[in-house]
mmCIF file of C-alpha atoms and ligand atoms in Angstrom:
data_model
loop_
_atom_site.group_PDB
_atom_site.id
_atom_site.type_symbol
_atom_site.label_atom_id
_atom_site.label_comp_id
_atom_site.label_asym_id
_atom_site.label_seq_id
_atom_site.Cartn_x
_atom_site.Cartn_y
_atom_site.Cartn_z
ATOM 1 C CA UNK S 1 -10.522 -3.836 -27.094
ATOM 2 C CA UNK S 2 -7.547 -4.026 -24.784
ATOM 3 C CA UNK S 3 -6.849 -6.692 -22.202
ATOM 4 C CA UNK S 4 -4.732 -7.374 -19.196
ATOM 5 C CA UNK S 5 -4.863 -9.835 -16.720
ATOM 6 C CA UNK S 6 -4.171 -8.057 -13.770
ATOM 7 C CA UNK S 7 -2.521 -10.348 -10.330
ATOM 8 C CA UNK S 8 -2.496 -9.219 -6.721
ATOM 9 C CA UNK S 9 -6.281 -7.711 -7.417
ATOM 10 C CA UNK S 10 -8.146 -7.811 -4.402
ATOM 11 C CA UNK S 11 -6.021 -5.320 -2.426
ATOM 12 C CA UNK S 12 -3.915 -2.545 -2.603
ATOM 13 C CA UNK S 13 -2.543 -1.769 -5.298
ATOM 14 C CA UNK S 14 -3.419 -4.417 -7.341
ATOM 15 C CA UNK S 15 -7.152 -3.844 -6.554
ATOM 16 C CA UNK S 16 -6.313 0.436 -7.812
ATOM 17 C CA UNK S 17 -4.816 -1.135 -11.402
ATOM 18 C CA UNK S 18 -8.249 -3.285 -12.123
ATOM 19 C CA UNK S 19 -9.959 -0.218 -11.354
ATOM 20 C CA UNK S 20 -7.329 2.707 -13.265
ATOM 21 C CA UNK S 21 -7.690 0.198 -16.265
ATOM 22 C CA UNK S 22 -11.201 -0.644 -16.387
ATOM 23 C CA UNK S 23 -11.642 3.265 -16.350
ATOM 24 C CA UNK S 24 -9.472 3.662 -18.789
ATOM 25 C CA UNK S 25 -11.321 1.068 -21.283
ATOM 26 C CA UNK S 26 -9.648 -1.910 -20.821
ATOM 27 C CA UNK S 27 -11.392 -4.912 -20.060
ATOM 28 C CA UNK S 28 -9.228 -6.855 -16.721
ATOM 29 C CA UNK S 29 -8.823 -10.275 -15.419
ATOM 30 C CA UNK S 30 -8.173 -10.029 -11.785
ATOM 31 C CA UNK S 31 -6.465 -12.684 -10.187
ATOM 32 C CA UNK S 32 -5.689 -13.655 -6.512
ATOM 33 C CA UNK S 33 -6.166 -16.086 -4.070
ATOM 34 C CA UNK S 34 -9.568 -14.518 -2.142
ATOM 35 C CA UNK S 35 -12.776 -15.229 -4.123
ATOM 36 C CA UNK S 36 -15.057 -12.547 -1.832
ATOM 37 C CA UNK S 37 -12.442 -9.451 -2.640
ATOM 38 C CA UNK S 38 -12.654 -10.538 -5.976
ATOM 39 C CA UNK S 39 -16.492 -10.297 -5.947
ATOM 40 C CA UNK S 40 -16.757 -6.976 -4.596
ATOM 41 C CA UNK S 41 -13.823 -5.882 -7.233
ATOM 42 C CA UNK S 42 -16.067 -7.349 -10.401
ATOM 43 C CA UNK S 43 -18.988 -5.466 -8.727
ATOM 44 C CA UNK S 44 -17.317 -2.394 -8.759
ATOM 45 C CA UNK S 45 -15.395 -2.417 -12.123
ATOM 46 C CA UNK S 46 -16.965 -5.044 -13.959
ATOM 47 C CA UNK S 47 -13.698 -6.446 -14.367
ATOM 48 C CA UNK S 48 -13.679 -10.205 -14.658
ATOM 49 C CA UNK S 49 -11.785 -12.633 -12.164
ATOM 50 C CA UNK S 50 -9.835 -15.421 -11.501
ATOM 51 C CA UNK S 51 -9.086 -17.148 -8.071
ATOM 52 C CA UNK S 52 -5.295 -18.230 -8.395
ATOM 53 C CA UNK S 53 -2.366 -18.847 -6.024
ATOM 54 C CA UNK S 54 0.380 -17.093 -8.357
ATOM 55 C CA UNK S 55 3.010 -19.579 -6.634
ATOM 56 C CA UNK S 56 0.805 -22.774 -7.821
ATOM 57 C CA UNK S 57 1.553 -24.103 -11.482
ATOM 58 C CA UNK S 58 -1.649 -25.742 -11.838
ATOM 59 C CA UNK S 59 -3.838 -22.531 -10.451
ATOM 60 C CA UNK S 60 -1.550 -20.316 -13.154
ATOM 61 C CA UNK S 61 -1.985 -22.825 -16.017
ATOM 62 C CA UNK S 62 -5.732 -22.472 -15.156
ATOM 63 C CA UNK S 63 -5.666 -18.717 -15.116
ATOM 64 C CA UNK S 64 -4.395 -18.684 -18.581
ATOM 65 C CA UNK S 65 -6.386 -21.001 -19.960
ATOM 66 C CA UNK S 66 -9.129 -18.679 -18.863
ATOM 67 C CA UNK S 67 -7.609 -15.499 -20.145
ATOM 68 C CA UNK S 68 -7.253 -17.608 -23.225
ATOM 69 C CA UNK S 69 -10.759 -18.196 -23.118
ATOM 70 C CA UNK S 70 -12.068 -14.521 -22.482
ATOM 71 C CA UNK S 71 -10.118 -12.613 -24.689
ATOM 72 C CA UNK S 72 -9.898 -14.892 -27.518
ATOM 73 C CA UNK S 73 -6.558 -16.257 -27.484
ATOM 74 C CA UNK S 74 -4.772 -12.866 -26.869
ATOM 75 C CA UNK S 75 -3.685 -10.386 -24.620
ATOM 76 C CA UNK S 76 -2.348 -6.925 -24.587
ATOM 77 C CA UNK S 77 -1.059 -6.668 -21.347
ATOM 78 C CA UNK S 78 0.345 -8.740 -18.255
ATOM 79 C CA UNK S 79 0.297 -6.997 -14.813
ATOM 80 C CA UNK S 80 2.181 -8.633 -12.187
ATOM 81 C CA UNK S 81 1.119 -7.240 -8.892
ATOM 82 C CA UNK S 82 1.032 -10.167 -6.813
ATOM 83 C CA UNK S 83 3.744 -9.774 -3.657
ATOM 84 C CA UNK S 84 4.506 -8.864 -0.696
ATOM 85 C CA UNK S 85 6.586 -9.148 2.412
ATOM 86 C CA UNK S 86 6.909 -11.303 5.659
ATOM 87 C CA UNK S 87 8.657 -10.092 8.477
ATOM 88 C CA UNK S 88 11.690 -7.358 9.144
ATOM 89 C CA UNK S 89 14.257 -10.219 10.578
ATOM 90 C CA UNK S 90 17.885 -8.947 10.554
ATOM 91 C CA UNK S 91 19.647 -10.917 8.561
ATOM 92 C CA UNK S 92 21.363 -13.057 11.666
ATOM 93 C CA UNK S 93 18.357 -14.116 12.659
ATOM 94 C CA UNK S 94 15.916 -14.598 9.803
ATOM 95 C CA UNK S 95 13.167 -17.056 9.319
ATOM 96 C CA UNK S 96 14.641 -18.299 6.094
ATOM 97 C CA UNK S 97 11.505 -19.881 5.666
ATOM 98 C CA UNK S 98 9.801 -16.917 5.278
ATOM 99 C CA UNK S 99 12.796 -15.634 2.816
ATOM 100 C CA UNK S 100 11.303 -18.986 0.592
ATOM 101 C CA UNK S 101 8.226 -17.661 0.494
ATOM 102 C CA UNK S 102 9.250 -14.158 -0.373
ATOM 103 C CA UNK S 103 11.084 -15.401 -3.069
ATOM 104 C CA UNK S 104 9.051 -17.826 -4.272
ATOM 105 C CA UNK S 105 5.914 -15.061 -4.206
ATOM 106 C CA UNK S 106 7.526 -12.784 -6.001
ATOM 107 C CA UNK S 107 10.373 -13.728 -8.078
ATOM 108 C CA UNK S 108 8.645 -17.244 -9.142
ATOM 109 C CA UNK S 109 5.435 -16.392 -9.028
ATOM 110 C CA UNK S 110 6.020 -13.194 -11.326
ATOM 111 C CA UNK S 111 8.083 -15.396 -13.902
ATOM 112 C CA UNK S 112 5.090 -18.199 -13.643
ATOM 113 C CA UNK S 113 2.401 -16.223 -14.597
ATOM 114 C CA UNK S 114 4.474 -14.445 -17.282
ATOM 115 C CA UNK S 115 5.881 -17.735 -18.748
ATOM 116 C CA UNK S 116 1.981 -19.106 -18.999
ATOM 117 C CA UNK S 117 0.865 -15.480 -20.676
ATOM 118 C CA UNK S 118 3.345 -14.374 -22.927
ATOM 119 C CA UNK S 119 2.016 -16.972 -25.677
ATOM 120 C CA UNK S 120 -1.168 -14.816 -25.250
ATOM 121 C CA UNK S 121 0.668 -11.723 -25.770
ATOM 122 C CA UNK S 122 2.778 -12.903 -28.659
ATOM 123 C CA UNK S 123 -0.800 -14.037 -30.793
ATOM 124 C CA UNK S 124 -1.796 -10.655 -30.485
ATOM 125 C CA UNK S 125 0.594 -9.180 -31.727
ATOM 126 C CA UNK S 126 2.219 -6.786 -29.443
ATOM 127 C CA UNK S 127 2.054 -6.009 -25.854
ATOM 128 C CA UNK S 128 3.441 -5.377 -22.516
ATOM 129 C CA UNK S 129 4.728 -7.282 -19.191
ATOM 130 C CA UNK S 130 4.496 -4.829 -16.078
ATOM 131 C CA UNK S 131 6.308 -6.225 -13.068
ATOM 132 C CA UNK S 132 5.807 -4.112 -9.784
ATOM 133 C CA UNK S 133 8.786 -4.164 -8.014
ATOM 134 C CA UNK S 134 9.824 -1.354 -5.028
ATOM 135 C CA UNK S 135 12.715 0.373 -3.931
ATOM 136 C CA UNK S 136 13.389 -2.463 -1.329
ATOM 137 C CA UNK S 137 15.006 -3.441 -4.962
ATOM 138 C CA UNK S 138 17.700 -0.797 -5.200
ATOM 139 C CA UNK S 139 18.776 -0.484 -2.094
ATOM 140 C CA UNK S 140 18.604 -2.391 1.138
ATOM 141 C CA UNK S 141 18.045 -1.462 4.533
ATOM 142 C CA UNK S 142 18.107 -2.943 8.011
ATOM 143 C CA UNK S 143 15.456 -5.535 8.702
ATOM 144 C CA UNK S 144 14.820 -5.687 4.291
ATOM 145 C CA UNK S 145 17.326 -8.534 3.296
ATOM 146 C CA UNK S 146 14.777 -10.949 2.396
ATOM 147 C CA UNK S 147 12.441 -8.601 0.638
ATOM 148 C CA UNK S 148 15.482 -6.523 -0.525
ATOM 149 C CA UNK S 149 16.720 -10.303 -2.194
ATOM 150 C CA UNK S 150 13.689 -11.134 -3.509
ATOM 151 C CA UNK S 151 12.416 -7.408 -5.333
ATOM 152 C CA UNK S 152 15.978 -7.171 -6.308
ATOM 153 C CA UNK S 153 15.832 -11.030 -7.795
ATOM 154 C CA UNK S 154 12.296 -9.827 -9.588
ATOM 155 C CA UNK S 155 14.115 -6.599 -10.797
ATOM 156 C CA UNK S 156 16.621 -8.815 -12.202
ATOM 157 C CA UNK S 157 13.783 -11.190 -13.913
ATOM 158 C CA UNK S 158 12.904 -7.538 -15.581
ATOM 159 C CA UNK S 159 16.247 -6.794 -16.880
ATOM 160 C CA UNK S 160 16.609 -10.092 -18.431
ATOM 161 C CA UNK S 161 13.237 -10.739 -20.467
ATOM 162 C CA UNK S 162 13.772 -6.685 -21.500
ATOM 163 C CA UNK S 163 16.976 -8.082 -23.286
ATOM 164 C CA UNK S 164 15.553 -11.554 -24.411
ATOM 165 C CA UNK S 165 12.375 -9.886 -25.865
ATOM 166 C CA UNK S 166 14.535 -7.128 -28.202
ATOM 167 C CA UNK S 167 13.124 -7.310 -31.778
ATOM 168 C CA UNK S 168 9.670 -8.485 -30.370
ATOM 169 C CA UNK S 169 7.037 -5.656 -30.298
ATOM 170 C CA UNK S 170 6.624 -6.340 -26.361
ATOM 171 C CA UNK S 171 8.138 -3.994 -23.799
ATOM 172 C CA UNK S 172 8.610 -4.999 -19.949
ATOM 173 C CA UNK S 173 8.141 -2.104 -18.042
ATOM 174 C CA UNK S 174 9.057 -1.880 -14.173
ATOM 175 C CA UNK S 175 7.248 -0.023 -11.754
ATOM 176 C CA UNK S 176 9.304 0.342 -8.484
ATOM 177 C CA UNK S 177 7.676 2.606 -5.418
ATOM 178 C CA UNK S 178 8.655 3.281 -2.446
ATOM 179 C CA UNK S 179 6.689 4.098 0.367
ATOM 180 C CA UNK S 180 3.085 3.321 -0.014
ATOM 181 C CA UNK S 181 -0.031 3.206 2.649
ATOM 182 C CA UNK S 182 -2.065 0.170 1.644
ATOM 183 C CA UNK S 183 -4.188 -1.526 3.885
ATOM 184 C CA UNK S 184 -2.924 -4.988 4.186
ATOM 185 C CA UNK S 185 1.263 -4.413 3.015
ATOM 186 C CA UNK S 186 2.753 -3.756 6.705
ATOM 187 C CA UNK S 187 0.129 -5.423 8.411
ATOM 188 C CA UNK S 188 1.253 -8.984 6.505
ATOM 189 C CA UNK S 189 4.873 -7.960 6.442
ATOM 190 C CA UNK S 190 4.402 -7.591 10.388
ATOM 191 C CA UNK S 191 1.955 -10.467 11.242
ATOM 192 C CA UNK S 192 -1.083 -8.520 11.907
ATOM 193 C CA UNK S 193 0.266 -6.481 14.464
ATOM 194 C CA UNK S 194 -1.390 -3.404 13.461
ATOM 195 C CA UNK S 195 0.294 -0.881 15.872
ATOM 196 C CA UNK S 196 3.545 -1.747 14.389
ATOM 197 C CA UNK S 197 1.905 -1.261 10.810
ATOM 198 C CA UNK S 198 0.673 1.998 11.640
ATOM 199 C CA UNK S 199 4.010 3.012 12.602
ATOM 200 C CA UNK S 200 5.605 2.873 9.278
ATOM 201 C CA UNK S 201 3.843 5.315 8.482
ATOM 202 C CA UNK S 202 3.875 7.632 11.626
ATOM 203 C CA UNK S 203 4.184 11.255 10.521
ATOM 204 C CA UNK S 204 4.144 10.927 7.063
ATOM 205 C CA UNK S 205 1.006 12.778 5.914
ATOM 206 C CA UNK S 206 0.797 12.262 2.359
ATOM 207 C CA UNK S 207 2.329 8.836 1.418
ATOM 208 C CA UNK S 208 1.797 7.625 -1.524
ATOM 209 C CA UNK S 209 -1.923 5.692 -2.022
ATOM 210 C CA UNK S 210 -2.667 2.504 -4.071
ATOM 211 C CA UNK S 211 -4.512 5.187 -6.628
ATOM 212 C CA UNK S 212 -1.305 6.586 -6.865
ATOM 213 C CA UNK S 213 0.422 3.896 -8.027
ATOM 214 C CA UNK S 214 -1.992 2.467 -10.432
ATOM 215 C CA UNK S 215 -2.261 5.917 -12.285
ATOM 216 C CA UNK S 216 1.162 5.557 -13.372
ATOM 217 C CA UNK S 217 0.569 1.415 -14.269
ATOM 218 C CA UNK S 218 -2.466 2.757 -16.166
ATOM 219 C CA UNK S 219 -0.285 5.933 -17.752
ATOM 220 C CA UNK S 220 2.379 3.548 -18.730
ATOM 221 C CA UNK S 221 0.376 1.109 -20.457
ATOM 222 C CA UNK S 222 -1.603 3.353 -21.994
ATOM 223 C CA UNK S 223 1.251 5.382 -23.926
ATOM 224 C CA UNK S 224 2.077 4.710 -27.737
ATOM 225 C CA UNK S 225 3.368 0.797 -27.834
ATOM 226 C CA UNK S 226 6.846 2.311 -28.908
ATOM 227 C CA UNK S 227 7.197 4.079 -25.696
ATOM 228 C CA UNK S 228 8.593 2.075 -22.771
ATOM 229 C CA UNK S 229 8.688 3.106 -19.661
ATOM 230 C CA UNK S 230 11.390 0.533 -18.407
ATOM 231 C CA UNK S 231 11.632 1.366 -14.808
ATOM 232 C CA UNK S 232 9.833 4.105 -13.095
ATOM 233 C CA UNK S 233 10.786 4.967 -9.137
ATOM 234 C CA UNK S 234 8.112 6.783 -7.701
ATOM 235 C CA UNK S 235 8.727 7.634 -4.326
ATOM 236 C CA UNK S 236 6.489 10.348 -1.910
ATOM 237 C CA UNK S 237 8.225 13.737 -1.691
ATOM 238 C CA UNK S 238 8.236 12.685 1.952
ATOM 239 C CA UNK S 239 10.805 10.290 1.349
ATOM 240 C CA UNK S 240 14.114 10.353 -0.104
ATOM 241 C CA UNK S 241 15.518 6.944 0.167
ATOM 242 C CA UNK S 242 14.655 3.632 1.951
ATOM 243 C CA UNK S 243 16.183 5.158 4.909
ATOM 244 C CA UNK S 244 15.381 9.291 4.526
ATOM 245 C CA UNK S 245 11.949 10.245 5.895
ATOM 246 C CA UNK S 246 10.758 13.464 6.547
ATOM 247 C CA UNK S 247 8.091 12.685 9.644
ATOM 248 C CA UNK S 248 6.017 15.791 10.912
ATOM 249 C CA UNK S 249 7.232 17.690 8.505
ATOM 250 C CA UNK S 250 3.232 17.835 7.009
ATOM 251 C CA UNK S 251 4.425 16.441 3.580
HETATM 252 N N1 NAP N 1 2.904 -1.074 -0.064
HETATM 253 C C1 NAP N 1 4.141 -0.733 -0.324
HETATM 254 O O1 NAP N 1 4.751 0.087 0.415
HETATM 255 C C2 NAP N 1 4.853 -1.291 -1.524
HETATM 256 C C3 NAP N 1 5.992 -0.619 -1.953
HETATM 257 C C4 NAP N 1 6.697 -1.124 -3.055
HETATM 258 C C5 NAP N 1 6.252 -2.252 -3.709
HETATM 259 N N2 NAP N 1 5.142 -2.909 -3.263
HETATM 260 C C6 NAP N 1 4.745 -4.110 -4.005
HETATM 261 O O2 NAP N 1 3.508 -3.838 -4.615
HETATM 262 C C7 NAP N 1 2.751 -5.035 -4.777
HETATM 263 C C8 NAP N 1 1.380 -4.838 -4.170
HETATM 264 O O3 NAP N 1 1.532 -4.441 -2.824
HETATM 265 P P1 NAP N 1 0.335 -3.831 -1.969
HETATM 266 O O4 NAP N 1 0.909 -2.789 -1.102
HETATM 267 O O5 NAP N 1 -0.808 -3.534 -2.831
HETATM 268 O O6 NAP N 1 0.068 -5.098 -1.014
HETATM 269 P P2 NAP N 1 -1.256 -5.851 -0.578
HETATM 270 O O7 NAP N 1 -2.362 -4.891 -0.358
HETATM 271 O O8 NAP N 1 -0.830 -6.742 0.548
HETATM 272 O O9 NAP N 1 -1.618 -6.721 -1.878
HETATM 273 C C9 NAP N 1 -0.937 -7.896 -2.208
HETATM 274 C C10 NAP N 1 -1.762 -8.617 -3.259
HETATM 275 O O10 NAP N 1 -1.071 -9.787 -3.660
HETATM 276 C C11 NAP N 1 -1.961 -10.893 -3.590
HETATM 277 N N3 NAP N 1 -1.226 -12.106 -3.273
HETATM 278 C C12 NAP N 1 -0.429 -12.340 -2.204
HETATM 279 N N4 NAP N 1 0.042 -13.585 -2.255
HETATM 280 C C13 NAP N 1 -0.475 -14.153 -3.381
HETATM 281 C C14 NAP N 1 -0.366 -15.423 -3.974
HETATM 282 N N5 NAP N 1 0.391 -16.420 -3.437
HETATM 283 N N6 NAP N 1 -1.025 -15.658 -5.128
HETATM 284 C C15 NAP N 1 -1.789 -14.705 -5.684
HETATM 285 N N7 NAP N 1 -1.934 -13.476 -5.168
HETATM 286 C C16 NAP N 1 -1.277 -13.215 -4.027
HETATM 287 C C17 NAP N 1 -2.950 -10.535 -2.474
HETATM 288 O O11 NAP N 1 -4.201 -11.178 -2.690
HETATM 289 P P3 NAP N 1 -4.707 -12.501 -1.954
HETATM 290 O O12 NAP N 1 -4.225 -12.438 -0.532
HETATM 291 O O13 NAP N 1 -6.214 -12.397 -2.096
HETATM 292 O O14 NAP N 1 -4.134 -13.613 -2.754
HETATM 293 C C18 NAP N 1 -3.116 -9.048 -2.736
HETATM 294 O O15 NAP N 1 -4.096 -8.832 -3.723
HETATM 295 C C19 NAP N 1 3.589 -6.145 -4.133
HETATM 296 O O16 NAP N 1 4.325 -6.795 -5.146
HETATM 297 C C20 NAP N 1 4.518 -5.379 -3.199
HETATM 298 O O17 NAP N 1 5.692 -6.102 -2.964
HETATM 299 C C21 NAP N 1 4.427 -2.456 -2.191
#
């Protein structure tokens, strides 16, 4: 049997891993912070679940206590998913606020639930730590400096348990994409408006989908433990960079 808990479950691309895993044989704990998406997830994939804020200490501490519980002390896999943006403010006048809570999402809340899991991993054996980055990480663009800071902080969390981990049987693999059409990413980066969501996407025909994404979590986890895949870009052919998309051009 091989386990992962899985964060960021009940949407997007988080919600495609639980399902690319459980199809694959592994049996998932989903985590997030919405008990009803949760539900319908375990209905569809028989995956179990977890309701946890990844930027509470006491709701992580309880999520591995019950990964502890469910899969017997270990764990082959830890999938951080959990993240997200909040708003496109240039630089001069960002909410900083919001900047704390993008970097306290994903930056702390990635190294949280790793910290509390790795013991898991470590009892059995070997294992993996996924960490889903983007290409906000790589390179920034107008509007991005507080996502930019904070995928770019999490890419840097990536770099440095990869090094700390050498001579442990436990790769860290980093999955950065670029564009991708989920239903709730834009619309919580831009406050519900749903027009302005849409738009990122205007005339892109084939971005890339959640299913997308969690095809190449599932293919990375799933290849021989010796094989790490330390950071994979995926990008849609649409797009070239952060800043180089092809719109109406059908792709
Ligand atoms: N969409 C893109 O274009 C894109 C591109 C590159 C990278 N990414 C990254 O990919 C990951 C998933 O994005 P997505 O597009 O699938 O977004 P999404 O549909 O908005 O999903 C975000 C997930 O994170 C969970 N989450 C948010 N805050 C949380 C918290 N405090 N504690 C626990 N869970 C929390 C949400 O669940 P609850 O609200 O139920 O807690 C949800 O399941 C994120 O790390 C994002 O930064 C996205």
């Amino acid at each position: 049997m091989t386990t992962a808990v899985v964060t960021g479950a009940s949407s997007g691309i988080g919600r495609a891993s639980v399902a690319a895993l459980a199809a694959s044989g592994w049996q998932v704990l989903g985590a997030a912070r919405r008990a009803d998406r949760l539900a319908e997830l375990a209905a569809e994939t028989g995956c179990a679940t977890a309701v946890c804020d990844v930027t509470s200490a006491g709701d992580v501490e309880a999520l591995a206590q019950q990964a502890a519980d469910l899969f017997g002390g270990t764990l082959d896999a830890i999938v951080n998913i959990a993240g997200g943006a909040f708003g496109v403010d240039p630089v001069e006048k960002a909410d900083l606020e919001g900047w704390r809570r993008m970097y306290d999402l994903n930056v702390l809340g990635t190294t949280r639930v790793t910290q509390a899991l790795l013991p898991l991993v470590r009892a059995n054996g070997s294992g993996s730590v996924v960490l889903l980055t983007s290409t906000a990480a790589q390179a920034a663009y107008t509007g991005g400096a507080g996502y930019n800071a904070a995928k770019a902080g999490e890419h840097m969390v990536a770099q440095a348990l990869r090094l700390e981990l050498l001579g442990e049987p436990i790769r860290v693999i980093e999955i950065a994409p670029g564009m991708v059409h989920t239903e709730e990413f834009s619309l919580v980066r831009l406050g519900g408006d749903k027009a302005a969501a849409d738009a990122v996407y205007e005339g892109v025909s084939h971005p890339l989908s959640a299913g997308d994404v969690a095809d190449v979590v599932a293919y990375s986890l799933n290849l021989p433990a010796h094989v790490n895949l330390d950071l994979v870009t995926i990008r849609p052919v649409a797009q070239a960079s952060n800043y180089h998309v092809a719109r109406g051009a059908g792709l």
